[in-house]
Amino acid sequence: MVKFDLGGAVPFLDPAGLDYASAAAAHRALTEGLGQGADSTGWLHLPKRMTGTGLKSILSAANRIRNQSEVLVVIGIGGSCLGARAAIEAIGRKPDCPEVLFAGHTLSPRALSALVEQLGDRDFSVNIISKSGTTLEPALSFRVFKSLLEKKYGRSAARRRIYATTGADNNVLKKAADDNGYETFVIPDDVGGRYSVLSAVGLLPMAAAGIDVSAVAEHAAASFRELNLRSPENPAWQYAAARQQLYRSGRTIEILACSEPSFRYMADWWKQLFGESEGKKGVGIFPASVEYPADLHAMGQYIQEGPRTLIETVVRFADPGCRFSIPFEIGDGDGLNYLSGRDFGSVSAVVTEAARAAHTLGGVPNLAITASDMAEQGFAELVTFFELSCAISGYMLHVNPFDQPGVEAYKENMYRLLRRESDND
Ligand code: PA5
């Protein structure tokens, strides 16, 4: 389970006024299926559900992908790709495993051409991921990579290189998968896109990249068990209650800060989770992210002295998993020999602490989350902690954290405009 530190926010909130009664009620509503969107809370049970046959079929498909291919092209958007990308970037692909390329989240011809070029003539497989099966962006990319597969291997061999992860209903992707015999993984009805990383949506690409998905599932199950604690000691209650009190006092933007560049996609996953879950009915904290120290030289000025609407949440890792020593230099021209022999990571930790202290003094409440490591355990701890905190926080805001009605607005316009243009051609 992650450790949560409220200390840097204490000057800005009333610890005795943290609304643990609402956090408790939200937690109860969630686990007893009494809250809004109760039919979308299956993610709470995913780690347990996945162990056994679920994991076995993922592992055997991943094995086949590894034997077949030098590259796996994962096609999806939003909740259908961010989790896998977050894990693969943060934990890292294991040696001798296929490179994982991501498509379907962009319609940029330039990006698509670059991706096809990057793929080159290497052997590849495709994992198309779409719960609805109808999302335009991944569907168009799927056309591209399916046709490349067919050109390279022929239609029947191409089918054995396509893995479809989709909803159980007979959507167009499921129908195509059934008709063509693609190996198919079903996204349970009660799990929405942004809460699906611990299903085949995230686990299949992760397993193909050599990540130990059994360990991810075990650690996630353990973390969910620990986070079931019904007390103000629960870090998910603390995070949700602190965010809500700060939000009510005018803190409308939360920046997630980390000093690991490979955390970038984890921050994107977090942004989608909180943004899409909370931002509705005119309420919600806007989620943003920064990377330290890079952004201290880009966003540091705003954080220190801009409008006091920010909450800063720092993510740290107890075991950084890697050391890199600062070299000694003869002559000490830059005067930095007092740091020689020290690990870059320890200097980075000091820089982050210095920034936290400065930002707190500058009027930015600071929350800190510490996960075990940047490996399977830490990833599982962060995913479970953020998912649970987000659902509790959403219920405390009186919104349904599991729907996204606002996303439909652009889709309706897009289809209307695209059809109108095609009719005019
Ligand atoms: O969280 C969500 O539900 C969304 O981000 C979806 O994952 C995203 O819109 C993709 O939808 P689909 O998987 O149906 O293609």
CSV table of N, CA, C and O in Angstrom, one decimal, residues 21-130:
chain,number,residue,atom,x,y,z
A,21,ALA,N,-16.2,11.3,7.5
A,21,ALA,CA,-17.5,10.7,7.5
A,21,ALA,C,-18.0,10.5,6.1
A,21,ALA,O,-18.5,9.5,5.7
A,22,SER,N,-17.8,11.6,5.2
A,22,SER,CA,-18.2,11.4,3.8
A,22,SER,C,-17.4,10.4,3.1
A,22,SER,O,-17.9,9.7,2.2
A,23,ALA,N,-16.1,10.4,3.4
A,23,ALA,CA,-15.2,9.4,2.7
A,23,ALA,C,-15.6,8.0,3.1
A,23,ALA,O,-15.7,7.1,2.2
A,24,ALA,N,-16.0,7.8,4.4
A,24,ALA,CA,-16.5,6.5,4.8
A,24,ALA,C,-17.8,6.1,4.1
A,24,ALA,O,-17.9,5.0,3.6
A,25,ALA,N,-18.7,7.1,4.0
A,25,ALA,CA,-20.0,6.8,3.3
A,25,ALA,C,-19.7,6.5,1.9
A,25,ALA,O,-20.4,5.6,1.3
A,26,ALA,N,-18.8,7.3,1.2
A,26,ALA,CA,-18.5,7.0,-0.2
A,26,ALA,C,-17.9,5.6,-0.4
A,26,ALA,O,-18.3,4.9,-1.3
A,27,HIS,N,-17.0,5.3,0.5
A,27,HIS,CA,-16.4,4.0,0.4
A,27,HIS,C,-17.4,2.8,0.6
A,27,HIS,O,-17.4,1.9,-0.2
A,28,ARG,N,-18.3,3.1,1.5
A,28,ARG,CA,-19.4,2.1,1.7
A,28,ARG,C,-20.3,2.0,0.5
A,28,ARG,O,-20.6,0.9,0.0
A,29,ALA,N,-20.7,3.1,0.0
A,29,ALA,CA,-21.6,3.1,-1.2
A,29,ALA,C,-20.9,2.4,-2.4
A,29,ALA,O,-21.5,1.6,-3.1
A,30,LEU,N,-19.6,2.6,-2.5
A,30,LEU,CA,-18.8,2.0,-3.6
A,30,LEU,C,-18.8,0.5,-3.4
A,30,LEU,O,-19.1,-0.3,-4.4
A,31,THR,N,-18.4,0.0,-2.2
A,31,THR,CA,-18.3,-1.5,-2.1
A,31,THR,C,-19.6,-2.2,-2.0
A,31,THR,O,-19.7,-3.4,-2.3
A,32,GLU,N,-20.6,-1.5,-1.5
A,32,GLU,CA,-21.9,-2.1,-1.4
A,32,GLU,C,-22.8,-1.9,-2.6
A,32,GLU,O,-24.0,-2.3,-2.6
A,33,GLY,N,-22.3,-1.2,-3.6
A,33,GLY,CA,-23.0,-1.0,-4.9
A,33,GLY,C,-24.2,-0.1,-4.7
A,33,GLY,O,-25.3,-0.3,-5.3
A,34,LEU,N,-24.1,0.9,-3.8
A,34,LEU,CA,-25.2,1.8,-3.5
A,34,LEU,C,-25.1,3.2,-4.2
A,34,LEU,O,-26.0,4.0,-4.1
A,35,GLY,N,-23.9,3.4,-4.8
A,35,GLY,CA,-23.7,4.8,-5.3
A,35,GLY,C,-24.0,4.9,-6.8
A,35,GLY,O,-24.4,3.9,-7.4
A,36,GLN,N,-23.8,6.1,-7.3
A,36,GLN,CA,-24.0,6.3,-8.8
A,36,GLN,C,-23.1,5.4,-9.6
A,36,GLN,O,-21.9,5.3,-9.2
A,37,GLY,N,-23.6,4.9,-10.6
A,37,GLY,CA,-22.7,4.0,-11.5
A,37,GLY,C,-22.3,2.7,-10.9
A,37,GLY,O,-21.2,2.2,-11.2
A,38,ALA,N,-23.2,2.2,-10.0
A,38,ALA,CA,-22.8,1.0,-9.2
A,38,ALA,C,-22.5,-0.2,-10.1
A,38,ALA,O,-21.8,-1.1,-9.8
A,39,ASP,N,-23.1,-0.1,-11.3
A,39,ASP,CA,-22.9,-1.3,-12.3
A,39,ASP,C,-21.5,-1.2,-13.0
A,39,ASP,O,-21.2,-1.9,-13.9
A,40,SER,N,-20.7,-0.2,-12.6
A,40,SER,CA,-19.4,0.0,-13.2
A,40,SER,C,-18.3,-0.1,-12.1
A,40,SER,O,-17.2,0.5,-12.3
A,41,THR,N,-18.5,-0.9,-11.1
A,41,THR,CA,-17.5,-1.0,-10.0
A,41,THR,C,-16.8,-2.3,-10.0
A,41,THR,O,-16.1,-2.7,-9.0
A,42,GLY,N,-16.8,-3.0,-11.1
A,42,GLY,CA,-16.2,-4.4,-11.2
A,42,GLY,C,-14.7,-4.3,-11.1
A,42,GLY,O,-14.0,-5.3,-10.8
A,43,TRP,N,-14.1,-3.1,-11.4
A,43,TRP,CA,-12.6,-2.9,-11.3
A,43,TRP,C,-12.1,-3.2,-9.9
A,43,TRP,O,-11.0,-3.6,-9.7
A,44,LEU,N,-13.0,-3.1,-8.9
A,44,LEU,CA,-12.5,-3.4,-7.5
A,44,LEU,C,-12.2,-4.8,-7.4
A,44,LEU,O,-11.4,-5.2,-6.5
A,45,HIS,N,-12.7,-5.7,-8.2
A,45,HIS,CA,-12.5,-7.1,-8.1
A,45,HIS,C,-11.6,-7.7,-9.2
A,45,HIS,O,-11.4,-8.9,-9.3
A,46,LEU,N,-11.1,-6.8,-10.1
A,46,LEU,CA,-10.3,-7.3,-11.2
A,46,LEU,C,-9.1,-8.1,-10.9
A,46,LEU,O,-8.9,-9.2,-11.4
A,47,PRO,N,-8.3,-7.7,-9.9
A,47,PRO,CA,-7.1,-8.5,-9.6
A,47,PRO,C,-7.4,-9.9,-9.2
A,47,PRO,O,-6.8,-10.9,-9.6
A,48,LYS,N,-8.5,-10.1,-8.4
A,48,LYS,CA,-8.9,-11.4,-8.0
A,48,LYS,C,-9.5,-12.2,-9.1
A,48,LYS,O,-9.2,-13.3,-9.4
A,49,ARG,N,-10.3,-11.5,-9.9
A,49,ARG,CA,-10.9,-12.1,-11.1
A,49,ARG,C,-9.9,-12.6,-12.1
A,49,ARG,O,-10.1,-13.6,-12.8
A,50,MET,N,-8.8,-11.8,-12.2
A,50,MET,CA,-7.8,-12.1,-13.3
A,50,MET,C,-7.0,-13.3,-13.0
A,50,MET,O,-6.5,-14.0,-13.9
A,51,THR,N,-6.8,-13.6,-11.7
A,51,THR,CA,-5.9,-14.7,-11.4
A,51,THR,C,-6.7,-16.0,-11.8
A,51,THR,O,-7.9,-16.1,-11.8
A,52,GLY,N,-5.9,-17.0,-12.3
A,52,GLY,CA,-6.5,-18.2,-12.8
A,52,GLY,C,-6.6,-18.2,-14.3
A,52,GLY,O,-5.6,-17.7,-15.0
A,53,THR,N,-7.7,-18.6,-14.9
A,53,THR,CA,-7.8,-18.7,-16.3
A,53,THR,C,-7.6,-17.4,-17.1
A,53,THR,O,-7.0,-17.4,-18.1
A,54,GLY,N,-8.0,-16.3,-16.5
A,54,GLY,CA,-7.9,-15.0,-17.1
A,54,GLY,C,-6.4,-14.7,-17.4
A,54,GLY,O,-6.0,-14.4,-18.5
A,55,LEU,N,-5.6,-14.9,-16.4
A,55,LEU,CA,-4.2,-14.6,-16.5
A,55,LEU,C,-3.5,-15.6,-17.5
A,55,LEU,O,-2.6,-15.3,-18.2
A,56,LYS,N,-4.0,-16.9,-17.3
A,56,LYS,CA,-3.4,-17.9,-18.2
A,56,LYS,C,-3.5,-17.6,-19.7
A,56,LYS,O,-2.5,-17.7,-20.4
A,57,SER,N,-4.7,-17.2,-20.1
A,57,SER,CA,-4.9,-16.9,-21.5
A,57,SER,C,-4.1,-15.7,-21.9
A,57,SER,O,-3.6,-15.6,-23.0
A,58,ILE,N,-4.0,-14.7,-21.0
A,58,ILE,CA,-3.2,-13.5,-21.3
A,58,ILE,C,-1.7,-14.0,-21.5
A,58,ILE,O,-1.0,-13.6,-22.5
A,59,LEU,N,-1.2,-14.8,-20.6
A,59,LEU,CA,0.2,-15.2,-20.6
A,59,LEU,C,0.5,-16.0,-21.9
A,59,LEU,O,1.5,-15.9,-22.5
A,60,SER,N,-0.5,-16.9,-22.3
A,60,SER,CA,-0.2,-17.7,-23.4
A,60,SER,C,-0.2,-16.8,-24.7
A,60,SER,O,0.6,-17.0,-25.6
A,61,ALA,N,-1.2,-15.9,-24.8
A,61,ALA,CA,-1.2,-15.0,-26.0
A,61,ALA,C,0.1,-14.1,-26.0
A,61,ALA,O,0.7,-13.9,-27.1
A,62,ALA,N,0.5,-13.7,-24.8
A,62,ALA,CA,1.7,-12.8,-24.8
A,62,ALA,C,2.9,-13.6,-25.3
A,62,ALA,O,3.8,-13.1,-26.0
A,63,ASN,N,3.0,-14.9,-24.9
A,63,ASN,CA,4.0,-15.8,-25.3
A,63,ASN,C,4.1,-16.0,-26.8
A,63,ASN,O,5.1,-15.9,-27.5
A,64,ARG,N,2.9,-16.1,-27.4
A,64,ARG,CA,2.8,-16.2,-28.8
A,64,ARG,C,3.2,-15.0,-29.5
A,64,ARG,O,4.0,-15.0,-30.5
A,65,ILE,N,2.8,-13.8,-29.0
A,65,ILE,CA,3.2,-12.5,-29.6
A,65,ILE,C,4.7,-12.4,-29.5
A,65,ILE,O,5.4,-12.0,-30.5
A,66,ARG,N,5.3,-12.8,-28.4
A,66,ARG,CA,6.8,-12.7,-28.3
A,66,ARG,C,7.5,-13.6,-29.3
A,66,ARG,O,8.5,-13.3,-29.8
A,67,ASN,N,6.9,-14.8,-29.5
A,67,ASN,CA,7.5,-15.7,-30.5
A,67,ASN,C,7.3,-15.3,-31.9
A,67,ASN,O,8.2,-15.5,-32.8
A,68,GLN,N,6.2,-14.6,-32.2
A,68,GLN,CA,5.8,-14.2,-33.5
A,68,GLN,C,6.5,-12.9,-34.0
A,68,GLN,O,6.7,-12.7,-35.2
A,69,SER,N,6.7,-12.1,-33.0
A,69,SER,CA,6.9,-10.6,-33.4
A,69,SER,C,8.0,-9.9,-32.7
A,69,SER,O,8.3,-10.2,-31.5
A,70,GLU,N,8.6,-9.0,-33.5
A,70,GLU,CA,9.6,-8.1,-32.9
A,70,GLU,C,8.9,-6.8,-32.3
A,70,GLU,O,9.5,-6.1,-31.5
A,71,VAL,N,7.7,-6.6,-32.8
A,71,VAL,CA,6.9,-5.4,-32.4
A,71,VAL,C,5.5,-5.7,-32.2
A,71,VAL,O,4.9,-6.5,-32.9
A,72,LEU,N,4.9,-5.2,-31.1
A,72,LEU,CA,3.4,-5.3,-30.9
A,72,LEU,C,2.9,-3.9,-31.1
A,72,LEU,O,3.3,-2.9,-30.4
A,73,VAL,N,1.9,-3.7,-32.0
A,73,VAL,CA,1.3,-2.4,-32.2
A,73,VAL,C,0.0,-2.5,-31.4
A,73,VAL,O,-0.9,-3.3,-31.7
A,74,VAL,N,-0.1,-1.6,-30.3
A,74,VAL,CA,-1.3,-1.6,-29.5
A,74,VAL,C,-2.1,-0.4,-30.0
A,74,VAL,O,-1.6,0.8,-30.1
A,75,ILE,N,-3.4,-0.7,-30.4
A,75,ILE,CA,-4.2,0.4,-31.0
A,75,ILE,C,-5.4,0.6,-30.0
A,75,ILE,O,-6.2,-0.3,-29.7
A,76,GLY,N,-5.4,1.9,-29.5
A,76,GLY,CA,-6.5,2.2,-28.5
A,76,GLY,C,-6.4,3.7,-28.2
A,76,GLY,O,-5.4,4.3,-28.5
A,77,ILE,N,-7.4,4.2,-27.5
A,77,ILE,CA,-7.4,5.6,-27.1
A,77,ILE,C,-7.9,5.7,-25.7
A,77,ILE,O,-8.8,4.9,-25.3
A,78,GLY,N,-7.5,6.7,-24.9
A,78,GLY,CA,-8.0,6.9,-23.6
A,78,GLY,C,-7.7,5.7,-22.7
A,78,GLY,O,-6.6,5.2,-22.7
A,79,GLY,N,-8.8,5.3,-22.0
A,79,GLY,CA,-8.6,4.2,-21.1
A,79,GLY,C,-8.2,2.9,-21.8
A,79,GLY,O,-7.8,2.0,-21.1
A,80,SER,N,-8.3,2.9,-23.1
A,80,SER,CA,-7.9,1.6,-23.8
A,80,SER,C,-6.5,1.6,-24.2
A,80,SER,O,-6.0,0.7,-24.9
A,81,CYS,N,-5.7,2.6,-23.8
A,81,CYS,CA,-4.2,2.5,-24.0
A,81,CYS,C,-3.4,3.1,-23.0
A,81,CYS,O,-2.2,2.7,-22.8
A,82,LEU,N,-3.9,4.1,-22.2
A,82,LEU,CA,-3.0,4.9,-21.3
A,82,LEU,C,-2.4,4.0,-20.2
A,82,LEU,O,-1.2,4.2,-19.8
A,83,GLY,N,-3.2,3.1,-19.7
A,83,GLY,CA,-2.7,2.2,-18.6
A,83,GLY,C,-1.5,1.4,-19.0
A,83,GLY,O,-0.5,1.3,-18.3
A,84,ALA,N,-1.7,0.7,-20.2
A,84,ALA,CA,-0.6,-0.2,-20.6
A,84,ALA,C,0.7,0.6,-20.9
A,84,ALA,O,1.8,0.3,-20.6
A,85,ARG,N,0.4,1.8,-21.5
A,85,ARG,CA,1.6,2.7,-21.9
A,85,ARG,C,2.3,3.1,-20.6
A,85,ARG,O,3.5,3.2,-20.5
A,86,ALA,N,1.5,3.5,-19.6
A,86,ALA,CA,2.0,3.9,-18.3
A,86,ALA,C,2.9,2.9,-17.7
A,86,ALA,O,4.1,3.1,-17.3
A,87,ALA,N,2.4,1.6,-17.7
A,87,ALA,CA,3.2,0.5,-17.1
A,87,ALA,C,4.5,0.2,-17.9
A,87,ALA,O,5.5,0.1,-17.3
A,88,ILE,N,4.3,0.2,-19.2
A,88,ILE,CA,5.5,-0.2,-20.0
A,88,ILE,C,6.6,0.9,-19.9
A,88,ILE,O,7.8,0.6,-19.8
A,89,GLU,N,6.2,2.2,-19.9
A,89,GLU,CA,7.1,3.2,-19.8
A,89,GLU,C,7.8,3.2,-18.4
A,89,GLU,O,9.0,3.4,-18.3
A,90,ALA,N,7.0,3.0,-17.4
A,90,ALA,CA,7.5,3.2,-16.0
A,90,ALA,C,8.3,1.9,-15.6
A,90,ALA,O,9.4,2.1,-15.1
A,91,ILE,N,7.8,0.8,-15.9
A,91,ILE,CA,8.5,-0.5,-15.4
A,91,ILE,C,9.6,-0.8,-16.4
A,91,ILE,O,10.7,-1.3,-16.0
A,92,GLY,N,9.3,-0.6,-17.7
A,92,GLY,CA,10.3,-0.9,-18.7
A,92,GLY,C,10.1,-2.2,-19.4
A,92,GLY,O,9.6,-3.2,-18.7
A,93,ARG,N,10.4,-2.3,-20.7
A,93,ARG,CA,10.2,-3.5,-21.4
A,93,ARG,C,11.4,-4.4,-21.1
A,93,ARG,O,12.5,-3.9,-20.9
A,94,LYS,N,11.2,-5.7,-20.9
A,94,LYS,CA,12.3,-6.6,-20.6
A,94,LYS,C,13.0,-7.0,-21.9
A,94,LYS,O,12.5,-7.0,-23.0
A,95,PRO,N,14.3,-7.4,-21.7
A,95,PRO,CA,15.1,-7.7,-22.9
A,95,PRO,C,14.5,-8.9,-23.7
A,95,PRO,O,13.9,-9.7,-23.1
A,96,ASP,N,14.7,-8.8,-25.0
A,96,ASP,CA,14.2,-9.9,-25.9
A,96,ASP,C,12.7,-9.9,-26.0
A,96,ASP,O,12.1,-10.8,-26.5
A,97,CYS,N,12.0,-8.9,-25.5
A,97,CYS,CA,10.6,-8.8,-25.7
A,97,CYS,C,10.3,-7.8,-26.8
A,97,CYS,O,11.1,-6.9,-27.0
A,98,PRO,N,9.1,-7.9,-27.4
A,98,PRO,CA,8.8,-7.0,-28.5
A,98,PRO,C,8.7,-5.6,-28.1
A,98,PRO,O,8.3,-5.3,-26.9
A,99,GLU,N,9.1,-4.7,-29.0
A,99,GLU,CA,8.9,-3.3,-28.7
A,99,GLU,C,7.4,-3.1,-28.8
A,99,GLU,O,6.7,-3.7,-29.7
A,100,VAL,N,6.9,-2.2,-28.0
A,100,VAL,CA,5.4,-1.9,-28.0
A,100,VAL,C,5.2,-0.5,-28.6
A,100,VAL,O,5.7,0.4,-28.0
A,101,LEU,N,4.5,-0.4,-29.7
A,101,LEU,CA,4.2,0.9,-30.3
A,101,LEU,C,2.7,1.2,-30.1
A,101,LEU,O,1.9,0.2,-30.2
A,102,PHE,N,2.4,2.4,-29.9
A,102,PHE,CA,1.0,2.8,-29.7
A,102,PHE,C,0.4,3.6,-30.8
A,102,PHE,O,1.0,4.6,-31.3
A,103,ALA,N,-0.7,3.2,-31.3
A,103,ALA,CA,-1.4,3.9,-32.3
A,103,ALA,C,-2.9,4.0,-31.9
A,103,ALA,O,-3.3,3.4,-30.9
A,104,GLY,N,-3.7,4.8,-32.7
A,104,GLY,CA,-5.1,4.9,-32.4
A,104,GLY,C,-5.5,6.0,-31.6
A,104,GLY,O,-6.6,6.3,-31.4
A,105,HIS,N,-4.5,6.7,-31.0
A,105,HIS,CA,-4.8,7.9,-30.1
A,105,HIS,C,-4.5,9.2,-30.9
A,105,HIS,O,-4.6,10.2,-30.3
A,106,THR,N,-4.1,9.1,-32.1
A,106,THR,CA,-3.9,10.3,-32.9
A,106,THR,C,-4.4,10.1,-34.3
A,106,THR,O,-4.5,8.9,-34.8
A,107,LEU,N,-4.8,11.2,-35.0
A,107,LEU,CA,-5.2,11.1,-36.4
A,107,LEU,C,-4.2,11.9,-37.2
A,107,LEU,O,-4.4,12.2,-38.4
A,108,SER,N,-3.0,12.2,-36.6
A,108,SER,CA,-2.0,12.9,-37.3
A,108,SER,C,-1.3,12.1,-38.4
A,108,SER,O,-0.7,11.0,-38.1
A,109,PRO,N,-1.4,12.5,-39.7
A,109,PRO,CA,-0.8,11.8,-40.7
A,109,PRO,C,0.7,11.7,-40.5
A,109,PRO,O,1.4,10.7,-40.8
A,110,ARG,N,1.3,12.7,-40.0
A,110,ARG,CA,2.8,12.8,-39.7
A,110,ARG,C,3.1,11.7,-38.7
A,110,ARG,O,4.1,11.0,-38.9
A,111,ALA,N,2.4,11.6,-37.6
A,111,ALA,CA,2.7,10.7,-36.5
A,111,ALA,C,2.5,9.2,-37.1
A,111,ALA,O,3.3,8.4,-36.8
A,112,LEU,N,1.4,9.1,-37.9
A,112,LEU,CA,1.1,7.7,-38.4
A,112,LEU,C,2.2,7.3,-39.3
A,112,LEU,O,2.7,6.1,-39.3
A,113,SER,N,2.7,8.2,-40.2
A,113,SER,CA,3.8,7.9,-41.1
A,113,SER,C,5.0,7.5,-40.4
A,113,SER,O,5.7,6.5,-40.7
A,114,ALA,N,5.3,8.3,-39.3
A,114,ALA,CA,6.5,8.0,-38.5
A,114,ALA,C,6.4,6.7,-37.9
A,114,ALA,O,7.4,5.9,-37.8
A,115,LEU,N,5.2,6.3,-37.4
A,115,LEU,CA,5.0,5.0,-36.7
A,115,LEU,C,5.3,3.9,-37.7
A,115,LEU,O,5.9,2.9,-37.4
A,116,VAL,N,4.7,4.0,-38.9
A,116,VAL,CA,4.8,3.0,-39.9
A,116,VAL,C,6.3,2.8,-40.3
A,116,VAL,O,6.9,1.7,-40.4
A,117,GLU,N,7.0,4.0,-40.4
A,117,GLU,CA,8.4,3.9,-40.7
A,117,GLU,C,9.2,3.3,-39.5
A,117,GLU,O,10.1,2.4,-39.7
A,118,GLN,N,8.8,3.6,-38.3
A,118,GLN,CA,9.5,3.0,-37.1
A,118,GLN,C,9.3,1.5,-37.1
A,118,GLN,O,10.2,0.7,-36.7
A,119,LEU,N,8.1,1.1,-37.5
A,119,LEU,CA,7.8,-0.4,-37.6
A,119,LEU,C,8.7,-1.1,-38.6
A,119,LEU,O,9.2,-2.2,-38.4
A,120,GLY,N,9.0,-0.4,-39.7
A,120,GLY,CA,9.8,-0.9,-40.8
A,120,GLY,C,9.4,-2.2,-41.3
A,120,GLY,O,8.2,-2.5,-41.3
A,121,ASP,N,10.3,-3.2,-41.6
A,121,ASP,CA,9.9,-4.5,-42.1
A,121,ASP,C,10.0,-5.5,-41.0
A,121,ASP,O,10.1,-6.7,-41.3
A,122,ARG,N,9.9,-5.1,-39.7
A,122,ARG,CA,10.0,-6.0,-38.6
A,122,ARG,C,8.7,-6.9,-38.5
A,122,ARG,O,7.6,-6.4,-38.9
A,123,ASP,N,8.8,-8.1,-38.0
A,123,ASP,CA,7.7,-8.9,-37.8
A,123,ASP,C,6.8,-8.2,-36.7
A,123,ASP,O,7.4,-7.8,-35.7
A,124,PHE,N,5.5,-8.2,-36.9
A,124,PHE,CA,4.7,-7.6,-35.9
A,124,PHE,C,3.3,-8.2,-35.7
A,124,PHE,O,2.8,-9.0,-36.6
A,125,SER,N,2.7,-7.9,-34.6
A,125,SER,CA,1.3,-8.3,-34.3
A,125,SER,C,0.6,-7.1,-33.8
A,125,SER,O,1.2,-6.0,-33.5
A,126,VAL,N,-0.7,-7.2,-33.8
A,126,VAL,CA,-1.6,-6.0,-33.5
A,126,VAL,C,-2.5,-6.4,-32.3
A,126,VAL,O,-3.1,-7.5,-32.3
A,127,ASN,N,-2.6,-5.5,-31.3
A,127,ASN,CA,-3.6,-5.7,-30.3
A,127,ASN,C,-4.6,-4.5,-30.4
A,127,ASN,O,-4.2,-3.4,-30.0
A,128,ILE,N,-5.8,-4.7,-31.0
A,128,ILE,CA,-6.8,-3.6,-31.1
A,128,ILE,C,-7.6,-3.7,-29.8
A,128,ILE,O,-8.1,-4.7,-29.5
A,129,ILE,N,-7.7,-2.5,-29.2
A,129,ILE,CA,-8.4,-2.4,-27.9
A,129,ILE,C,-9.5,-1.4,-28.0
A,129,ILE,O,-9.2,-0.2,-28.2
A,130,SER,N,-10.7,-1.8,-27.9
A,130,SER,CA,-11.8,-0.8,-27.9
A,130,SER,C,-13.1,-1.5,-27.2
A,130,SER,O,-13.6,-2.5,-27.8
